[in-house]
PDB file of C-alpha atoms in Angstrom:
ATOM      1  CA  UNK A 144      59.864  67.706  42.511  1.00  0.00           C
ATOM      2  CA  UNK A 145      58.608  64.381  43.885  1.00  0.00           C
ATOM      3  CA  UNK A 146      61.095  62.448  41.787  1.00  0.00           C
ATOM      4  CA  UNK A 147      63.896  64.721  42.949  1.00  0.00           C
ATOM      5  CA  UNK A 148      63.025  64.188  46.615  1.00  0.00           C
ATOM      6  CA  UNK A 149      62.791  60.441  46.027  1.00  0.00           C
ATOM      7  CA  UNK A 150      66.306  60.362  44.600  1.00  0.00           C
ATOM      8  CA  UNK A 151      67.597  62.401  47.548  1.00  0.00           C
ATOM      9  CA  UNK A 152      66.027  59.974  50.024  1.00  0.00           C
ATOM     10  CA  UNK A 153      67.211  56.841  48.198  1.00  0.00           C
ATOM     11  CA  UNK A 154      70.773  58.071  47.773  1.00  0.00           C
ATOM     12  CA  UNK A 155      70.751  59.384  51.344  1.00  0.00           C
ATOM     13  CA  UNK A 156      69.605  56.048  52.752  1.00  0.00           C
ATOM     14  CA  UNK A 157      72.245  54.214  50.709  1.00  0.00           C
ATOM     15  CA  UNK A 158      74.831  56.610  52.115  1.00  0.00           C
ATOM     16  CA  UNK A 159      73.572  56.011  55.660  1.00  0.00           C
ATOM     17  CA  UNK A 160      73.787  52.220  55.321  1.00  0.00           C
ATOM     18  CA  UNK A 161      77.309  52.375  53.906  1.00  0.00           C
ATOM     19  CA  UNK A 162      78.563  54.862  56.510  1.00  0.00           C
ATOM     20  CA  UNK A 163      77.036  52.829  59.325  1.00  0.00           C
ATOM     21  CA  UNK A 164      78.684  49.622  58.130  1.00  0.00           C
ATOM     22  CA  UNK A 165      81.986  51.457  57.626  1.00  0.00           C
ATOM     23  CA  UNK A 166      81.876  52.897  61.148  1.00  0.00           C
ATOM     24  CA  UNK A 167      81.189  49.450  62.575  1.00  0.00           C
ATOM     25  CA  UNK A 168      84.136  47.887  60.715  1.00  0.00           C
ATOM     26  CA  UNK A 169      86.464  50.774  61.493  1.00  0.00           C
ATOM     27  CA  UNK A 170      85.384  50.905  65.116  1.00  0.00           C
ATOM     28  CA  UNK A 171      86.280  47.252  65.663  1.00  0.00           C
ATOM     29  CA  UNK A 172      89.627  47.709  63.917  1.00  0.00           C
ATOM     30  CA  UNK A 173      90.544  50.710  66.075  1.00  0.00           C
ATOM     31  CA  UNK A 174      89.851  48.724  69.227  1.00  0.00           C
ATOM     32  CA  UNK A 175      92.738  46.445  68.221  1.00  0.00           C
ATOM     33  CA  UNK A 176      95.064  48.839  66.404  1.00  0.00           C
ATOM     34  CA  UNK A 177      96.290  52.438  66.246  1.00  0.00           C
ATOM     35  CA  UNK A 178      93.446  54.749  65.204  1.00  0.00           C
ATOM     36  CA  UNK A 179      95.680  56.863  62.932  1.00  0.00           C
ATOM     37  CA  UNK A 180      96.948  53.777  61.135  1.00  0.00           C
ATOM     38  CA  UNK A 181      93.427  52.441  60.604  1.00  0.00           C
ATOM     39  CA  UNK A 182      92.079  55.739  59.258  1.00  0.00           C
ATOM     40  CA  UNK A 183      95.142  56.337  57.050  1.00  0.00           C
ATOM     41  CA  UNK A 184      94.933  52.859  55.528  1.00  0.00           C
ATOM     42  CA  UNK A 185      91.184  53.133  54.923  1.00  0.00           C
ATOM     43  CA  UNK A 186      91.624  56.574  53.331  1.00  0.00           C
ATOM     44  CA  UNK A 187      94.337  55.283  50.988  1.00  0.00           C
ATOM     45  CA  UNK A 188      92.035  52.427  49.979  1.00  0.00           C
ATOM     46  CA  UNK A 189      89.277  54.935  49.290  1.00  0.00           C
ATOM     47  CA  UNK A 190      91.571  57.144  47.214  1.00  0.00           C
ATOM     48  CA  UNK A 191      92.563  54.239  44.984  1.00  0.00           C
ATOM     49  CA  UNK A 192      88.980  53.046  44.577  1.00  0.00           C
ATOM     50  CA  UNK A 193      87.692  56.514  43.664  1.00  0.00           C
ATOM     51  CA  UNK A 194      90.526  57.219  41.210  1.00  0.00           C
ATOM     52  CA  UNK A 195      90.018  53.866  39.455  1.00  0.00           C
ATOM     53  CA  UNK A 196      86.261  54.454  39.256  1.00  0.00           C
ATOM     54  CA  UNK A 197      86.753  57.969  37.850  1.00  0.00           C
ATOM     55  CA  UNK A 198      89.133  56.645  35.178  1.00  0.00           C
ATOM     56  CA  UNK A 199      86.903  53.712  34.235  1.00  0.00           C
ATOM     57  CA  UNK A 200      83.853  55.962  33.945  1.00  0.00           C
ATOM     58  CA  UNK A 201      85.893  58.594  32.081  1.00  0.00           C
ATOM     59  CA  UNK A 202      84.548  61.347  34.308  1.00  0.00           C
ATOM     60  CA  UNK A 203      85.561  64.824  33.191  1.00  0.00           C
ATOM     61  CA  UNK A 204      88.017  66.745  35.317  1.00  0.00           C
ATOM     62  CA  UNK A 205      86.313  69.384  37.493  1.00  0.00           C
ATOM     63  CA  UNK A 206      87.363  73.011  37.826  1.00  0.00           C
ATOM     64  CA  UNK A 207      89.651  74.264  40.594  1.00  0.00           C
ATOM     65  CA  UNK A 208      86.634  75.497  42.550  1.00  0.00           C
ATOM     66  CA  UNK A 209      85.392  71.926  42.947  1.00  0.00           C
ATOM     67  CA  UNK A 210      88.880  70.646  43.738  1.00  0.00           C
ATOM     68  CA  UNK A 211      89.207  73.308  46.450  1.00  0.00           C
ATOM     69  CA  UNK A 212      85.918  72.408  48.100  1.00  0.00           C
ATOM     70  CA  UNK A 213      86.706  68.710  47.765  1.00  0.00           C
ATOM     71  CA  UNK A 214      89.969  69.284  49.614  1.00  0.00           C
ATOM     72  CA  UNK A 215      88.232  71.267  52.361  1.00  0.00           C
ATOM     73  CA  UNK A 216      85.709  68.447  52.676  1.00  0.00           C
ATOM     74  CA  UNK A 217      88.543  65.941  53.011  1.00  0.00           C
ATOM     75  CA  UNK A 218      90.178  67.836  55.885  1.00  0.00           C
ATOM     76  CA  UNK A 219      86.862  68.234  57.750  1.00  0.00           C
ATOM     77  CA  UNK A 220      85.860  64.633  57.127  1.00  0.00           C
ATOM     78  CA  UNK A 221      89.263  63.382  58.263  1.00  0.00           C
ATOM     79  CA  UNK A 222      88.981  65.242  61.574  1.00  0.00           C
ATOM     80  CA  UNK A 223      85.494  63.826  62.029  1.00  0.00           C
ATOM     81  CA  UNK A 224      86.590  60.292  61.199  1.00  0.00           C
ATOM     82  CA  UNK A 225      89.536  60.402  63.612  1.00  0.00           C
ATOM     83  CA  UNK A 226      87.292  61.612  66.433  1.00  0.00           C
ATOM     84  CA  UNK A 227      84.569  59.091  65.620  1.00  0.00           C
ATOM     85  CA  UNK A 228      86.889  56.089  65.368  1.00  0.00           C
ATOM     86  CA  UNK A 229      88.626  57.107  68.588  1.00  0.00           C
ATOM     87  CA  UNK A 230      85.238  57.411  70.265  1.00  0.00           C
ATOM     88  CA  UNK A 231      84.111  54.044  68.916  1.00  0.00           C
ATOM     89  CA  UNK A 232      87.334  52.426  70.134  1.00  0.00           C
ATOM     90  CA  UNK A 233      86.889  53.541  73.755  1.00  0.00           C
ATOM     91  CA  UNK A 234      83.094  53.825  74.061  1.00  0.00           C
ATOM     92  CA  UNK A 235      79.944  52.000  73.072  1.00  0.00           C
ATOM     93  CA  UNK A 236      79.047  52.096  69.384  1.00  0.00           C
ATOM     94  CA  UNK A 237      75.363  52.432  70.257  1.00  0.00           C
ATOM     95  CA  UNK A 238      76.048  55.704  72.091  1.00  0.00           C
ATOM     96  CA  UNK A 239      78.918  57.383  70.234  1.00  0.00           C
ATOM     97  CA  UNK A 240      77.453  56.979  66.736  1.00  0.00           C
ATOM     98  CA  UNK A 241      73.969  58.468  67.399  1.00  0.00           C
ATOM     99  CA  UNK A 242      75.370  61.536  69.213  1.00  0.00           C
ATOM    100  CA  UNK A 243      77.773  62.207  66.342  1.00  0.00           C
ATOM    101  CA  UNK A 244      74.900  61.769  63.886  1.00  0.00           C
ATOM    102  CA  UNK A 245      72.670  64.324  65.610  1.00  0.00           C
ATOM    103  CA  UNK A 246      75.454  66.918  65.535  1.00  0.00           C
ATOM    104  CA  UNK A 247      76.203  66.015  61.903  1.00  0.00           C
ATOM    105  CA  UNK A 248      72.588  66.728  60.984  1.00  0.00           C
ATOM    106  CA  UNK A 249      72.339  69.972  62.951  1.00  0.00           C
ATOM    107  CA  UNK A 250      75.432  71.645  61.430  1.00  0.00           C
ATOM    108  CA  UNK A 251      74.053  71.753  57.836  1.00  0.00           C
ATOM    109  CA  UNK A 252      70.672  72.827  59.226  1.00  0.00           C
ATOM    110  CA  UNK A 253      72.276  75.843  60.925  1.00  0.00           C
ATOM    111  CA  UNK A 254      74.142  76.596  57.694  1.00  0.00           C
ATOM    112  CA  UNK A 255      70.833  76.459  55.809  1.00  0.00           C
ATOM    113  CA  UNK A 256      69.361  79.102  58.125  1.00  0.00           C
ATOM    114  CA  UNK A 257      71.920  81.613  56.870  1.00  0.00           C
ATOM    115  CA  UNK A 258      71.764  80.551  53.217  1.00  0.00           C
ATOM    116  CA  UNK A 259      68.113  79.570  52.709  1.00  0.00           C
ATOM    117  CA  UNK A 260      66.283  81.321  55.539  1.00  0.00           C
ATOM    118  CA  UNK A 261      64.707  80.115  58.772  1.00  0.00           C
ATOM    119  CA  UNK A 262      63.395  76.548  58.751  1.00  0.00           C
ATOM    120  CA  UNK A 263      59.774  75.778  59.670  1.00  0.00           C
ATOM    121  CA  UNK A 264      58.806  75.384  63.318  1.00  0.00           C
ATOM    122  CA  UNK A 265      58.629  71.583  63.208  1.00  0.00           C
ATOM    123  CA  UNK A 266      62.378  71.484  62.548  1.00  0.00           C
ATOM    124  CA  UNK A 267      63.003  73.469  65.723  1.00  0.00           C
ATOM    125  CA  UNK A 268      60.879  70.852  67.502  1.00  0.00           C
ATOM    126  CA  UNK A 269      63.256  68.292  66.024  1.00  0.00           C
ATOM    127  CA  UNK A 270      66.181  70.165  67.561  1.00  0.00           C
ATOM    128  CA  UNK A 271      64.505  69.949  70.982  1.00  0.00           C
ATOM    129  CA  UNK A 272      63.962  66.202  70.578  1.00  0.00           C
ATOM    130  CA  UNK A 273      67.582  65.784  69.518  1.00  0.00           C
ATOM    131  CA  UNK A 274      68.870  67.603  72.607  1.00  0.00           C
ATOM    132  CA  UNK A 275      66.568  65.507  74.815  1.00  0.00           C
ATOM    133  CA  UNK A 276      67.918  62.371  73.166  1.00  0.00           C
ATOM    134  CA  UNK A 277      71.503  63.407  73.818  1.00  0.00           C
ATOM    135  CA  UNK A 278      70.636  64.138  77.471  1.00  0.00           C
ATOM    136  CA  UNK A 279      69.071  60.691  77.889  1.00  0.00           C
ATOM    137  CA  UNK A 280      72.040  58.999  76.273  1.00  0.00           C
ATOM    138  CA  UNK A 281      74.348  60.804  78.692  1.00  0.00           C
ATOM    139  CA  UNK A 282      72.566  59.220  81.632  1.00  0.00           C
ATOM    140  CA  UNK A 283      75.337  56.950  82.850  1.00  0.00           C
ATOM    141  CA  UNK A 284      76.847  55.570  86.002  1.00  0.00           C
ATOM    142  CA  UNK A 285      80.323  56.382  84.697  1.00  0.00           C
ATOM    143  CA  UNK A 286      82.460  59.121  86.170  1.00  0.00           C
ATOM    144  CA  UNK A 287      82.157  62.717  85.002  1.00  0.00           C
ATOM    145  CA  UNK A 288      85.448  62.496  83.121  1.00  0.00           C
ATOM    146  CA  UNK A 289      84.230  59.429  81.258  1.00  0.00           C
ATOM    147  CA  UNK A 290      80.965  61.121  80.322  1.00  0.00           C
ATOM    148  CA  UNK A 291      82.826  64.205  79.070  1.00  0.00           C
ATOM    149  CA  UNK A 292      85.112  61.982  77.001  1.00  0.00           C
ATOM    150  CA  UNK A 293      82.097  60.099  75.635  1.00  0.00           C
ATOM    151  CA  UNK A 294      80.601  63.344  74.331  1.00  0.00           C
ATOM    152  CA  UNK A 295      83.640  65.396  73.355  1.00  0.00           C
ATOM    153  CA  UNK A 296      84.746  62.952  70.658  1.00  0.00           C
ATOM    154  CA  UNK A 297      81.335  62.444  68.974  1.00  0.00           C
ATOM    155  CA  UNK A 298      80.778  66.218  69.184  1.00  0.00           C
ATOM    156  CA  UNK A 299      84.031  66.860  67.311  1.00  0.00           C
ATOM    157  CA  UNK A 300      83.148  64.074  64.881  1.00  0.00           C
ATOM    158  CA  UNK A 301      79.707  65.535  64.216  1.00  0.00           C
ATOM    159  CA  UNK A 302      81.082  69.036  63.585  1.00  0.00           C
ATOM    160  CA  UNK A 303      83.724  67.647  61.220  1.00  0.00           C
ATOM    161  CA  UNK A 304      81.186  65.557  59.318  1.00  0.00           C
ATOM    162  CA  UNK A 305      78.718  68.448  59.215  1.00  0.00           C
ATOM    163  CA  UNK A 306      81.242  70.729  57.534  1.00  0.00           C
ATOM    164  CA  UNK A 307      82.192  67.856  55.217  1.00  0.00           C
ATOM    165  CA  UNK A 308      78.558  67.707  54.049  1.00  0.00           C
ATOM    166  CA  UNK A 309      78.477  71.469  53.499  1.00  0.00           C
ATOM    167  CA  UNK A 310      81.761  71.482  51.579  1.00  0.00           C
ATOM    168  CA  UNK A 311      80.971  68.516  49.354  1.00  0.00           C
ATOM    169  CA  UNK A 312      77.686  70.190  48.365  1.00  0.00           C
ATOM    170  CA  UNK A 313      79.764  72.904  46.663  1.00  0.00           C
ATOM    171  CA  UNK A 314      81.474  70.605  44.139  1.00  0.00           C
ATOM    172  CA  UNK A 315      80.610  70.530  40.445  1.00  0.00           C
ATOM    173  CA  UNK A 316      77.376  68.869  39.420  1.00  0.00           C
ATOM    174  CA  UNK A 317      79.196  67.423  36.415  1.00  0.00           C
ATOM    175  CA  UNK A 318      81.931  65.652  38.371  1.00  0.00           C
ATOM    176  CA  UNK A 319      81.579  63.696  41.600  1.00  0.00           C
ATOM    177  CA  UNK A 320      84.415  61.192  41.773  1.00  0.00           C
ATOM    178  CA  UNK A 321      87.377  63.503  41.082  1.00  0.00           C
ATOM    179  CA  UNK A 322      86.393  66.000  43.818  1.00  0.00           C
ATOM    180  CA  UNK A 323      86.109  63.024  46.158  1.00  0.00           C
ATOM    181  CA  UNK A 324      89.602  61.936  45.058  1.00  0.00           C
ATOM    182  CA  UNK A 325      90.817  65.430  45.994  1.00  0.00           C
ATOM    183  CA  UNK A 326      89.016  65.011  49.301  1.00  0.00           C
ATOM    184  CA  UNK A 327      90.796  61.732  49.975  1.00  0.00           C
ATOM    185  CA  UNK A 328      94.204  63.093  48.953  1.00  0.00           C
ATOM    186  CA  UNK A 329      93.779  66.004  51.372  1.00  0.00           C
ATOM    187  CA  UNK A 330      92.841  63.670  54.206  1.00  0.00           C
ATOM    188  CA  UNK A 331      95.715  61.270  53.429  1.00  0.00           C
ATOM    189  CA  UNK A 332      98.196  64.172  53.429  1.00  0.00           C
ATOM    190  CA  UNK A 333      96.812  65.407  56.730  1.00  0.00           C
ATOM    191  CA  UNK A 334      97.026  61.952  58.293  1.00  0.00           C
ATOM    192  CA  UNK A 335     100.588  61.445  57.134  1.00  0.00           C
ATOM    193  CA  UNK A 336     101.503  64.767  58.730  1.00  0.00           C
ATOM    194  CA  UNK A 337      99.884  63.661  62.009  1.00  0.00           C
ATOM    195  CA  UNK A 338     101.776  60.368  61.787  1.00  0.00           C
ATOM    196  CA  UNK A 339     105.072  62.218  61.470  1.00  0.00           C
ATOM    197  CA  UNK A 340     104.343  64.729  64.244  1.00  0.00           C
ATOM    198  CA  UNK A 341     103.041  62.139  66.692  1.00  0.00           C
ATOM    199  CA  UNK A 342     105.540  59.519  65.587  1.00  0.00           C
ATOM    200  CA  UNK A 343     102.799  56.920  65.542  1.00  0.00           C
ATOM    201  CA  UNK A 344     103.763  54.805  62.581  1.00  0.00           C
ATOM    202  CA  UNK A 345     101.847  51.656  63.485  1.00  0.00           C
ATOM    203  CA  UNK A 346      99.718  50.222  60.696  1.00  0.00           C
ATOM    204  CA  UNK A 347      96.972  47.603  61.100  1.00  0.00           C
ATOM    205  CA  UNK A 348      98.196  44.018  61.350  1.00  0.00           C
ATOM    206  CA  UNK A 349      97.445  41.562  58.565  1.00  0.00           C
ATOM    207  CA  UNK A 350      94.524  39.975  60.406  1.00  0.00           C
ATOM    208  CA  UNK A 351      92.828  43.393  60.662  1.00  0.00           C
ATOM    209  CA  UNK A 352      93.223  44.294  56.994  1.00  0.00           C
ATOM    210  CA  UNK A 353      89.842  42.792  55.973  1.00  0.00           C
ATOM    211  CA  UNK A 354      88.076  45.039  58.508  1.00  0.00           C
ATOM    212  CA  UNK A 355      90.057  48.096  57.389  1.00  0.00           C
ATOM    213  CA  UNK A 356      89.339  47.226  53.750  1.00  0.00           C
ATOM    214  CA  UNK A 357      85.611  47.048  54.512  1.00  0.00           C
ATOM    215  CA  UNK A 358      85.780  50.358  56.362  1.00  0.00           C
ATOM    216  CA  UNK A 359      87.480  52.005  53.380  1.00  0.00           C
ATOM    217  CA  UNK A 360      85.038  50.551  50.861  1.00  0.00           C
ATOM    218  CA  UNK A 361      81.904  51.432  52.844  1.00  0.00           C
ATOM    219  CA  UNK A 362      83.116  54.932  53.727  1.00  0.00           C
ATOM    220  CA  UNK A 363      83.968  55.606  50.075  1.00  0.00           C
ATOM    221  CA  UNK A 364      80.583  54.333  48.924  1.00  0.00           C
ATOM    222  CA  UNK A 365      78.855  56.440  51.575  1.00  0.00           C
ATOM    223  CA  UNK A 366      80.636  59.594  50.428  1.00  0.00           C
ATOM    224  CA  UNK A 367      79.737  58.892  46.808  1.00  0.00           C
ATOM    225  CA  UNK A 368      76.060  58.281  47.588  1.00  0.00           C
ATOM    226  CA  UNK A 369      75.915  61.459  49.650  1.00  0.00           C
ATOM    227  CA  UNK A 370      77.417  63.506  46.819  1.00  0.00           C
ATOM    228  CA  UNK A 371      74.712  62.094  44.543  1.00  0.00           C
ATOM    229  CA  UNK A 372      72.024  62.873  47.137  1.00  0.00           C
ATOM    230  CA  UNK A 373      73.172  66.475  47.643  1.00  0.00           C
ATOM    231  CA  UNK A 374      73.195  67.046  43.884  1.00  0.00           C
ATOM    232  CA  UNK A 375      69.746  65.520  43.456  1.00  0.00           C
ATOM    233  CA  UNK A 376      68.026  67.962  45.802  1.00  0.00           C
ATOM    234  CA  UNK A 377      68.227  70.026  48.979  1.00  0.00           C
ATOM    235  CA  UNK A 378      71.316  69.812  51.180  1.00  0.00           C
ATOM    236  CA  UNK A 379      69.358  69.673  54.436  1.00  0.00           C
ATOM    237  CA  UNK A 380      67.299  66.667  53.320  1.00  0.00           C
ATOM    238  CA  UNK A 381      70.376  64.844  52.029  1.00  0.00           C
ATOM    239  CA  UNK A 382      72.303  65.592  55.225  1.00  0.00           C
ATOM    240  CA  UNK A 383      69.540  64.500  57.570  1.00  0.00           C
ATOM    241  CA  UNK A 384      68.682  61.265  55.746  1.00  0.00           C
ATOM    242  CA  UNK A 385      72.338  60.258  55.384  1.00  0.00           C
ATOM    243  CA  UNK A 386      72.829  60.998  59.087  1.00  0.00           C
ATOM    244  CA  UNK A 387      70.685  57.968  59.887  1.00  0.00           C
ATOM    245  CA  UNK A 388      73.878  55.905  59.642  1.00  0.00           C
ATOM    246  CA  UNK A 389      73.908  55.053  63.388  1.00  0.00           C
ATOM    247  CA  UNK A 390      70.943  52.779  62.698  1.00  0.00           C
ATOM    248  CA  UNK A 391      73.208  50.403  60.799  1.00  0.00           C
ATOM    249  CA  UNK A 392      76.021  50.777  63.343  1.00  0.00           C
ATOM    250  CA  UNK A 393      73.730  50.134  66.310  1.00  0.00           C
ATOM    251  CA  UNK A 394      72.106  47.090  64.715  1.00  0.00           C
ATOM    252  CA  UNK A 395      75.462  45.555  63.807  1.00  0.00           C
ATOM    253  CA  UNK A 396      76.859  46.234  67.297  1.00  0.00           C
ATOM    254  CA  UNK A 397      73.749  44.764  68.905  1.00  0.00           C
ATOM    255  CA  UNK A 398      73.627  41.659  66.699  1.00  0.00           C
ATOM    256  CA  UNK A 399      77.343  40.869  66.320  1.00  0.00           C
ATOM    257  CA  UNK A 400      78.964  42.331  69.455  1.00  0.00           C
ATOM    258  CA  UNK A 401      75.960  41.762  71.761  1.00  0.00           C
ATOM    259  CA  UNK A 402      76.378  45.239  73.232  1.00  0.00           C
ATOM    260  CA  UNK A 403      73.971  45.897  76.088  1.00  0.00           C
ATOM    261  CA  UNK A 404      72.566  49.386  76.523  1.00  0.00           C
ATOM    262  CA  UNK A 405      70.382  50.548  79.410  1.00  0.00           C
ATOM    263  CA  UNK A 406      66.701  51.327  78.765  1.00  0.00           C
ATOM    264  CA  UNK A 407      67.199  55.048  79.402  1.00  0.00           C
ATOM    265  CA  UNK A 408      69.996  55.130  76.851  1.00  0.00           C
ATOM    266  CA  UNK A 409      67.985  53.115  74.313  1.00  0.00           C
ATOM    267  CA  UNK A 410      65.226  55.715  74.634  1.00  0.00           C
ATOM    268  CA  UNK A 411      67.805  58.436  74.024  1.00  0.00           C
ATOM    269  CA  UNK A 412      69.173  56.630  70.975  1.00  0.00           C
ATOM    270  CA  UNK A 413      65.736  56.230  69.410  1.00  0.00           C
ATOM    271  CA  UNK A 414      64.848  59.825  70.318  1.00  0.00           C
ATOM    272  CA  UNK A 415      68.007  61.002  68.548  1.00  0.00           C
ATOM    273  CA  UNK A 416      67.200  58.961  65.459  1.00  0.00           C
ATOM    274  CA  UNK A 417      63.582  60.132  65.545  1.00  0.00           C
ATOM    275  CA  UNK A 418      64.808  63.726  65.825  1.00  0.00           C
ATOM    276  CA  UNK A 419      66.817  63.337  62.634  1.00  0.00           C
ATOM    277  CA  UNK A 420      63.711  62.137  60.798  1.00  0.00           C
ATOM    278  CA  UNK A 421      61.613  64.907  62.381  1.00  0.00           C
ATOM    279  CA  UNK A 422      64.108  67.577  61.346  1.00  0.00           C
ATOM    280  CA  UNK A 423      63.924  66.384  57.738  1.00  0.00           C
ATOM    281  CA  UNK A 424      60.228  67.162  57.643  1.00  0.00           C
TER     282      UNK A 424
END
């Protein structure tokens, strides 16, 4: 049991680091380009990488059940990624990412209540800390409309990512990469449909391709590590540990972009991150 939990934590932390770095790269790219174009390009990159890896490793094809849940995960994850990247492009990375992460962690926890029973009391204490953290982060001198925009996008992102984690936990334990390929194909198809409906055909310029490439690589790696974590042990532990990804995003934004965040908001950020750890037990 100890070894199983250790694998969940290690894979979850690897997923968190990759997702955080991917969000940072994608967030910068979307500040300078169309968000749909950035996400579509990164998803195509991820599809190719996953398909090549599955072929090289000669992974067996999963059943239709796993393909179905992989596709559902792709749609949910795509919605979450669009909302997150849009939020990162118009708001501060150190605020948008932690709020989305708290919601991402809570969704699988609520799902676990119905599937595995009520969690222990200390996890409810974690919920309270998480809500307090979100309230502190919302303390801003911006207008009400700006605050609502700051929270609506990470809220949507967190819900999308939370359902992605639930769906990907349903895939076959004998095949990881092919269900993720199905996930990527579903998200690419959805994005292409949005492109056509919105008539937003802009793709990232050549100078932004390295950032988009990094976003695609890190996001793909994060998804793969999470799938490994969820198969190694409990979904709630895997979801909560992997939801620590804002730590990487915040550190990169602080070090590279020199983003300044008020003390009250820093307290909220650390409270949110502490809540995720507390919820994991």
